[in-house]
Amino acid sequence: MALRFYNTLSMRREEFVPVNPSEIRFYTCGPSVYDTPHLGNYRTFIFEDLLKRVLLHKGYRVRHIMNITDLETKGLLAAKQAKTDFWKLMEKNTKIFFDGLGEFRVIPAASYPRASRNVKEMVGAVEAMIKRGHAYRLNGDAYFDISKSKNYGILSKYKFTKKELNNRVRLYDYQRFQAGDFLLWHRYRKSHGKIFWSTRLGKGMPSWNAECPALCMKFLKIPMDIHAGGFDNIFSHHENEIAQIQSLTGKIPAKYWFHVRHLMVDGKKMSKSLKNYYSVGQLKRMGFSVIAIKWLLLSKPYTKKLNFTLEGLREFETRYRCFKTTMRHIRNLKRCRTREHFCSVVLEKRRLFFEALDDGLDFGTACEHAMSLVEEANERRRKGLLCKGCMREFVKAIREFDGATGAFPI
Ligand SMILES: [Zn+2]
């Protein structure tokens, strides 16, 4: 069965057909390291990893790039508030982010380019947009002119009226749900302190908007196969990215756009600004396993919001412990006295497991199949009805499940 998943661009669930089957080009928006990632951010990264793992399981080669946004005005403010050096804070949070990825058993990307180490490319891209008349300078800053964009709103489905385009506003910083000419280059301001580059655009730093487009074009050929991120990246981050890359290449940067919905905590969005978030460390200290957290984060489809509650997590913790205990017993299986083979059940559950993943990465259903297989194997073991050969087939299937999800370590 082919993989099908929801594409924000077409607003449909589509069968995945690669641009070039010899290598899938996959770009995921990385963390803004002015702060440490919360569980909601990890839900996005884990679903992106699931998508990549399923593609790898199908035998594709995947070139995955994830940026690290270590250059943002919010970071300047965060460092000032924490009374710490800007770069030290960025490095500290980047390390915490990577530790979290490791704990969740996320397969590393081919490269994690840091925005701050690729300023030259960003400057080059902004200069080229100005040259084409798609961007302009204003008091040392540079803005993208959205009225020059062929189809601004193509991803978010925002329709502009002529009036909006003519009386458009200029957005100095990221503002939700407001469209306007967006900033590409910040001229140096006193508040930037020691953070600046002396470039052909003058002294200053790139805007957040200009970072991902330059990195996509540097590290991956356009068009890419899949561009992924959190749901709130759709507008304006990804809309702005399409406008810029289209201005420079004439192409929509990616064929499929994959966006993971928010994590809610007791009905409210989990976010840095609302300060209602749990960290992985906090939950571990409360006695939860990282894999149980992962099961919970993946339990609802990525196109749906997930409401996080501690009771919900407790249930997954119990199930995960049952999985671990069963696997331990089964691997220690010594004797068997059966001719009643179990292999056909293993094959059937294996089929159902991968069918669920192909069906929009439905981990929740896949996990149900895996657990019912585990329970049945355990039942047979207790009754002495599990032979060594079937046990080997069973363990092989669980290993394969783990390869495709990173969620069944044995
Ligand atoms: Zn991005």
Coordinates of C-alpha atoms and ligand atoms in Angstrom, one line a residue:
M1 CA 0.0 0.0 0.0
A2 CA 1.2 3.5 -0.7
L3 CA 1.6 6.1 1.9
R4 CA -1.2 8.7 2.0
F5 CA -1.2 11.8 4.1
Y6 CA -2.8 15.2 4.3
N7 CA -1.2 17.9 2.2
T8 CA -2.0 21.5 3.5
L9 CA -1.3 22.9 0.0
S10 CA -4.0 20.8 -1.8
M11 CA -6.1 20.5 1.3
R12 CA -6.5 16.9 0.5
R13 CA -5.2 13.6 1.7
E14 CA -2.9 12.5 -1.1
E15 CA -0.8 9.5 -2.1
F16 CA 2.8 10.3 -1.7
V17 CA 4.6 10.3 -5.1
P18 CA 8.2 11.5 -4.8
V19 CA 9.6 14.3 -7.1
N20 CA 12.6 12.0 -7.7
P21 CA 12.3 8.5 -6.2
S22 CA 16.1 8.1 -5.9
E23 CA 16.1 10.5 -2.9
I24 CA 13.4 12.3 -1.0
R25 CA 14.1 15.9 -0.1
F26 CA 12.6 16.7 3.3
Y27 CA 12.9 20.0 5.1
T28 CA 11.6 20.5 8.6
C29 CA 11.5 23.8 10.4
G30 CA 13.6 23.5 13.5
P31 CA 13.3 25.0 16.9
S32 CA 13.7 28.6 17.9
V33 CA 16.3 28.2 20.6
Y34 CA 15.5 31.4 22.4
D35 CA 13.7 29.0 24.7
T36 CA 13.7 25.3 25.3
P37 CA 11.3 23.1 23.3
H38 CA 8.1 22.0 25.1
L39 CA 6.1 18.9 24.5
G40 CA 4.0 20.5 21.8
N41 CA 7.2 21.2 19.8
Y42 CA 8.3 17.7 20.3
R43 CA 5.0 16.4 19.0
T44 CA 5.8 18.1 15.7
F45 CA 9.4 16.7 15.6
I46 CA 8.2 13.2 16.5
F47 CA 5.5 13.2 13.8
E48 CA 8.1 14.4 11.3
D49 CA 10.4 11.6 12.4
L50 CA 7.5 9.1 12.0
L51 CA 6.9 10.3 8.4
K52 CA 10.6 10.0 7.7
R53 CA 10.8 6.5 9.3
V54 CA 7.8 5.3 7.3
L55 CA 9.5 6.5 4.1
L56 CA 12.8 4.8 5.0
H57 CA 10.9 1.6 5.8
K58 CA 9.5 1.7 2.3
G59 CA 13.1 1.7 1.0
Y60 CA 13.4 5.4 0.1
R61 CA 16.6 7.4 0.7
V62 CA 15.7 10.5 2.6
R63 CA 17.8 13.7 2.7
H64 CA 16.4 15.5 5.8
I65 CA 17.5 19.0 6.7
M66 CA 16.3 20.8 9.9
N67 CA 17.4 24.4 10.6
I68 CA 18.2 25.7 14.1
T69 CA 16.8 29.2 14.5
D70 CA 19.4 30.8 16.7
L71 CA 19.0 34.2 15.2
E72 CA 15.8 35.9 16.2
T73 CA 15.0 39.2 17.9
K74 CA 13.1 37.2 20.6
G75 CA 16.5 35.6 21.4
L76 CA 18.1 39.0 22.0
L77 CA 15.3 39.8 24.5
A78 CA 15.5 36.4 26.2
A79 CA 19.3 36.7 26.7
K80 CA 18.8 40.2 28.1
Q81 CA 16.1 39.0 30.5
A82 CA 18.2 36.1 31.6
K83 CA 21.2 38.4 32.0
T84 CA 23.3 36.0 30.0
D85 CA 25.4 36.0 26.8
F86 CA 23.2 35.6 23.7
W87 CA 25.4 32.8 22.1
K88 CA 25.7 30.9 25.4
L89 CA 21.9 30.9 25.7
M90 CA 21.5 29.7 22.1
E91 CA 24.0 26.9 22.6
K92 CA 22.5 25.8 25.9
N93 CA 19.0 25.6 24.4
T94 CA 20.2 23.9 21.3
K95 CA 21.9 21.2 23.4
I96 CA 18.7 20.7 25.4
F97 CA 16.8 20.3 22.1
F98 CA 19.2 17.7 20.8
D99 CA 19.1 15.8 24.1
G100 CA 15.3 15.7 23.8
L101 CA 15.5 14.3 20.2
G102 CA 17.8 11.6 21.4
E103 CA 15.5 10.6 24.2
F104 CA 12.6 10.4 21.9
R105 CA 14.7 8.2 19.6
V106 CA 14.4 10.6 16.6
I107 CA 16.7 9.7 13.7
P108 CA 19.1 12.6 13.2
A109 CA 18.8 14.8 10.1
A110 CA 21.5 14.9 7.5
S111 CA 22.3 18.4 8.7
Y112 CA 21.1 20.9 11.2
P113 CA 22.2 24.3 9.7
R114 CA 22.2 27.1 12.2
A115 CA 20.8 30.3 10.9
S116 CA 23.7 32.3 12.3
R117 CA 26.2 30.3 10.3
N118 CA 24.5 31.0 7.0
V119 CA 24.0 34.7 7.0
K120 CA 26.0 35.1 3.7
E121 CA 23.4 33.0 1.8
M122 CA 20.5 35.0 3.4
V123 CA 22.0 38.3 2.4
G124 CA 22.5 36.9 -1.1
A125 CA 18.9 35.8 -1.4
V126 CA 17.6 39.2 -0.1
E127 CA 19.8 41.1 -2.5
A128 CA 18.5 38.9 -5.4
M129 CA 14.9 39.6 -4.3
I130 CA 15.6 43.4 -4.3
K131 CA 17.2 43.1 -7.7
R132 CA 14.1 41.5 -9.1
G133 CA 11.9 44.2 -7.6
H134 CA 10.2 41.8 -5.2
A135 CA 11.8 43.4 -2.1
Y136 CA 12.7 46.9 -1.2
R137 CA 14.9 48.9 1.3
L138 CA 13.4 51.2 3.9
N139 CA 15.6 53.1 6.3
G140 CA 18.2 50.4 6.2
D141 CA 15.8 47.5 6.7
A142 CA 14.6 45.4 3.8
Y143 CA 11.0 44.2 3.2
F144 CA 9.4 41.7 0.9
D145 CA 6.6 43.3 -1.3
I146 CA 3.7 40.9 -1.1
S147 CA 1.8 42.7 -3.9
K148 CA 4.6 41.4 -6.3
S149 CA 4.0 37.8 -5.2
K150 CA 2.1 35.7 -7.8
N151 CA -0.1 33.9 -5.4
Y152 CA 0.4 35.1 -1.8
G153 CA -2.0 33.1 0.3
I154 CA -1.7 29.9 -1.7
L155 CA -0.9 27.8 1.4
S156 CA -3.0 29.5 4.1
K157 CA -5.8 30.1 1.5
Y158 CA -5.9 33.7 2.6
K159 CA -7.5 35.8 -0.2
F160 CA -6.3 39.4 -0.5
T161 CA -8.5 42.2 -1.7
K162 CA -7.0 44.8 -3.9
K163 CA -7.5 47.3 -1.1
E164 CA -5.5 45.2 1.3
L165 CA -2.6 45.0 -1.2
N166 CA -2.6 48.7 -1.9
N167 CA -3.0 49.8 1.7
R168 CA -0.8 47.1 3.0
V169 CA 1.0 47.3 6.3
R170 CA 4.6 46.7 7.0
L171 CA 5.3 44.0 9.6
Y172 CA 8.4 44.6 11.6
D173 CA 8.0 41.4 13.5
Y174 CA 5.9 38.2 13.4
Q175 CA 2.2 39.0 13.9
R176 CA -0.4 36.3 13.8
F177 CA -3.1 36.5 11.2
Q178 CA -1.9 39.7 9.8
A179 CA -0.6 39.9 6.2
G180 CA 1.6 42.6 5.0
D181 CA 5.1 43.4 3.6
F182 CA 7.3 41.4 5.8
L183 CA 10.8 42.1 7.1
L184 CA 13.8 40.4 5.5
W185 CA 16.7 42.3 7.0
H186 CA 17.0 44.2 10.3
R187 CA 19.3 47.2 10.1
Y188 CA 21.4 47.4 13.3
R189 CA 19.7 48.8 16.3
K190 CA 21.2 49.5 19.7
S191 CA 19.1 46.7 21.2
H192 CA 21.0 44.2 19.0
G193 CA 24.1 44.8 21.1
K194 CA 27.0 42.7 19.8
I195 CA 24.8 40.7 17.4
F196 CA 25.3 42.0 13.9
W197 CA 27.0 41.3 10.6
S198 CA 28.6 43.8 8.3
T199 CA 27.3 42.9 4.9
R200 CA 26.5 44.3 1.5
L201 CA 23.0 45.1 2.9
G202 CA 24.8 47.1 5.7
K203 CA 25.2 46.4 9.3
G204 CA 22.4 44.3 10.8
M205 CA 21.0 40.8 10.9
P206 CA 18.6 38.7 8.8
S207 CA 15.0 38.5 9.8
W208 CA 13.5 35.2 10.8
N209 CA 11.5 35.3 7.6
A210 CA 14.6 35.2 5.5
E211 CA 16.3 32.3 7.2
C212 CA 14.5 29.1 6.1
P213 CA 14.2 30.0 2.4
A214 CA 17.9 30.6 2.1
L215 CA 18.6 27.3 4.0
C216 CA 16.2 25.3 1.9
M217 CA 17.8 26.6 -1.3
K218 CA 21.3 26.0 0.0
F219 CA 20.8 22.5 1.3
L220 CA 18.1 21.0 -0.9
K221 CA 17.2 21.3 -4.6
I222 CA 13.9 23.1 -5.3
P223 CA 11.2 21.7 -5.5
M224 CA 11.6 19.6 -2.5
D225 CA 9.3 16.7 -1.7
I226 CA 8.1 17.6 1.7
H227 CA 8.2 20.7 3.8
A228 CA 7.1 20.2 7.4
G229 CA 6.5 22.2 10.5
G230 CA 4.0 23.1 13.2
F231 CA 0.5 24.1 12.3
D232 CA 1.2 27.8 13.3
N233 CA 4.0 27.9 10.7
I234 CA 1.4 27.8 7.9
F235 CA 0.8 31.5 8.2
S236 CA 2.9 33.5 8.0
H237 CA 6.2 31.6 8.2
H238 CA 5.6 29.2 5.3
E239 CA 3.4 31.5 3.3
N240 CA 6.3 34.0 3.4
E241 CA 8.8 31.3 2.5
I242 CA 6.8 30.3 -0.6
A243 CA 6.7 34.0 -1.7
Q244 CA 10.5 34.3 -1.4
I245 CA 11.5 31.1 -3.0
Q246 CA 9.0 31.6 -5.8
S247 CA 10.4 35.1 -6.3
L248 CA 13.9 33.6 -6.8
T249 CA 13.2 30.3 -8.6
G250 CA 9.7 30.6 -10.0
K251 CA 8.7 27.4 -8.2
I252 CA 6.6 26.5 -5.2
P253 CA 9.3 25.1 -2.9
A254 CA 7.7 21.8 -2.0
K255 CA 5.2 19.4 -3.4
Y256 CA 3.7 18.3 0.0
W257 CA 3.2 20.5 3.1
F258 CA 2.9 18.6 6.3
H259 CA 1.7 20.5 9.4
V260 CA 1.2 19.1 12.9
R261 CA -1.6 20.5 15.0
H262 CA -1.1 21.9 18.5
L263 CA -0.9 20.2 21.7
M264 CA -3.5 21.4 24.2
V265 CA -3.2 21.3 27.9
D266 CA -6.6 21.1 29.6
G267 CA -8.2 22.7 26.5
K268 CA -5.7 25.5 26.0
K269 CA -2.8 25.6 23.5
M270 CA 0.5 24.5 25.0
S271 CA 2.8 27.4 24.2
K272 CA 5.8 29.2 25.5
S273 CA 3.9 32.4 25.8
L274 CA 1.1 30.9 27.8
K275 CA 3.6 29.2 30.1
N276 CA 1.4 26.2 30.5
Y277 CA 3.9 23.6 29.4
Y278 CA 5.5 20.5 30.7
S279 CA 9.0 19.6 29.8
V280 CA 10.2 16.1 29.2
G281 CA 12.5 16.4 32.3
Q282 CA 9.6 17.3 34.5
L283 CA 7.5 14.4 33.4
K284 CA 10.5 12.0 33.8
R285 CA 11.0 13.2 37.4
M286 CA 7.3 12.4 37.9
G287 CA 8.1 8.8 37.0
F288 CA 6.9 8.7 33.3
S289 CA 8.9 6.9 30.6
V290 CA 9.8 8.9 27.5
I291 CA 8.4 6.2 25.2
A292 CA 5.0 6.4 27.1
I293 CA 5.1 10.2 26.4
K294 CA 5.9 9.4 22.8
W295 CA 2.9 7.0 22.5
L296 CA 0.6 9.7 23.9
L297 CA 2.0 12.4 21.6
L298 CA 1.4 10.2 18.6
S299 CA -1.9 8.7 19.7
K300 CA -4.1 11.2 17.8
P301 CA -3.6 11.9 14.1
Y302 CA -1.2 14.9 13.4
T303 CA -4.1 16.7 11.7
K304 CA -6.0 16.8 15.0
K305 CA -5.2 18.7 18.2
L306 CA -4.2 16.5 21.1
N307 CA -5.4 17.3 24.6
F308 CA -2.6 16.5 27.1
T309 CA -3.7 15.3 30.6
L310 CA -1.7 13.5 33.2
E311 CA -4.4 10.9 33.5
G312 CA -4.0 10.2 29.8
L313 CA -0.3 9.9 30.2
R314 CA -0.7 7.5 33.1
E315 CA -2.8 5.1 30.9
F316 CA 0.0 5.1 28.3
E317 CA 2.6 4.5 31.0
T318 CA 0.7 1.4 32.2
R319 CA 0.4 0.0 28.7
Y320 CA 4.1 0.7 28.0
R321 CA 5.1 -1.1 31.2
C322 CA 3.0 -4.1 30.1
F323 CA 4.8 -4.1 26.7
K324 CA 8.2 -4.0 28.4
T325 CA 7.4 -6.8 30.9
T326 CA 5.9 -9.0 28.2
M327 CA 8.9 -8.6 25.9
R328 CA 11.2 -9.5 28.7
H329 CA 9.2 -12.7 29.5
I330 CA 9.0 -13.7 25.9
R331 CA 12.7 -13.2 25.2
N332 CA 13.4 -15.4 28.2
L333 CA 11.2 -18.2 26.9
K334 CA 12.9 -21.5 27.6
R335 CA 10.7 -24.4 26.5
C336 CA 7.7 -24.9 24.3
R337 CA 5.4 -27.7 23.7
T338 CA 3.2 -26.7 20.9
R339 CA 2.4 -27.4 17.3
E340 CA -0.1 -24.7 17.2
H341 CA 1.7 -22.0 15.2
F342 CA 1.2 -18.3 15.8
C343 CA 3.1 -17.0 12.7
S344 CA 0.0 -16.3 10.6
V345 CA -1.3 -14.0 13.4
V346 CA 2.0 -12.2 13.5
L347 CA 1.8 -11.7 9.7
E348 CA -1.7 -10.4 9.9
K349 CA -1.0 -8.0 12.7
R350 CA 2.1 -6.8 10.9
R351 CA 0.0 -6.1 7.8
L352 CA -2.6 -4.2 9.8
F353 CA 0.2 -2.2 11.6
F354 CA 1.7 -0.9 8.4
E355 CA -1.7 -0.4 6.8
A356 CA -2.5 2.0 9.6
L357 CA 0.8 3.9 9.2
D358 CA 0.1 4.2 5.5
D359 CA -3.3 5.6 6.3
G360 CA -2.2 9.1 7.2
L361 CA 0.4 7.9 9.7
D362 CA -2.3 6.6 12.1
F363 CA 0.0 5.6 14.9
G364 CA -2.9 5.3 17.4
T365 CA -4.4 2.4 15.4
A366 CA -1.0 0.9 14.5
C367 CA -0.1 0.8 18.3
E368 CA -3.4 -0.9 19.0
H369 CA -2.5 -3.7 16.6
A370 CA 1.0 -4.0 18.0
M371 CA -0.4 -4.2 21.6
S372 CA -3.0 -6.8 20.7
L373 CA -0.2 -8.9 19.1
V374 CA 1.9 -8.5 22.2
E375 CA -1.0 -9.5 24.5
E376 CA -1.8 -12.5 22.4
A377 CA 1.9 -13.6 22.4
N378 CA 1.9 -13.2 26.2
E379 CA -1.2 -15.3 26.6
R380 CA 0.3 -18.1 24.5
R381 CA 3.5 -17.9 26.5
R382 CA 1.6 -18.3 29.7
K383 CA -0.2 -21.3 28.4
G384 CA 3.0 -22.8 27.0
L385 CA 1.7 -22.4 23.4
L386 CA 4.5 -20.3 21.9
C387 CA 7.2 -22.1 20.0
K388 CA 10.7 -20.8 19.5
G389 CA 10.2 -20.3 15.8
C390 CA 7.1 -18.2 16.2
M391 CA 8.7 -16.3 19.0
R392 CA 11.5 -15.3 16.7
E393 CA 9.0 -14.2 14.0
F394 CA 7.1 -12.2 16.7
V395 CA 10.3 -10.4 17.9
K396 CA 11.3 -9.7 14.3
A397 CA 7.9 -8.0 13.7
I398 CA 8.3 -5.9 16.9
R399 CA 11.8 -4.9 15.8
E400 CA 10.3 -3.9 12.4
F401 CA 7.6 -1.9 14.2
D402 CA 10.3 -0.1 16.1
G403 CA 12.3 0.6 13.0
A404 CA 9.3 2.3 11.4
T405 CA 8.2 4.3 14.4
G406 CA 11.0 4.4 17.0
A407 CA 8.4 3.6 19.6
F408 CA 8.8 -0.1 20.4
P409 CA 12.3 -0.5 21.8
I410 CA 13.2 -4.1 23.0
Ligands
ZN1 ZN 11.1 27.5 8.9

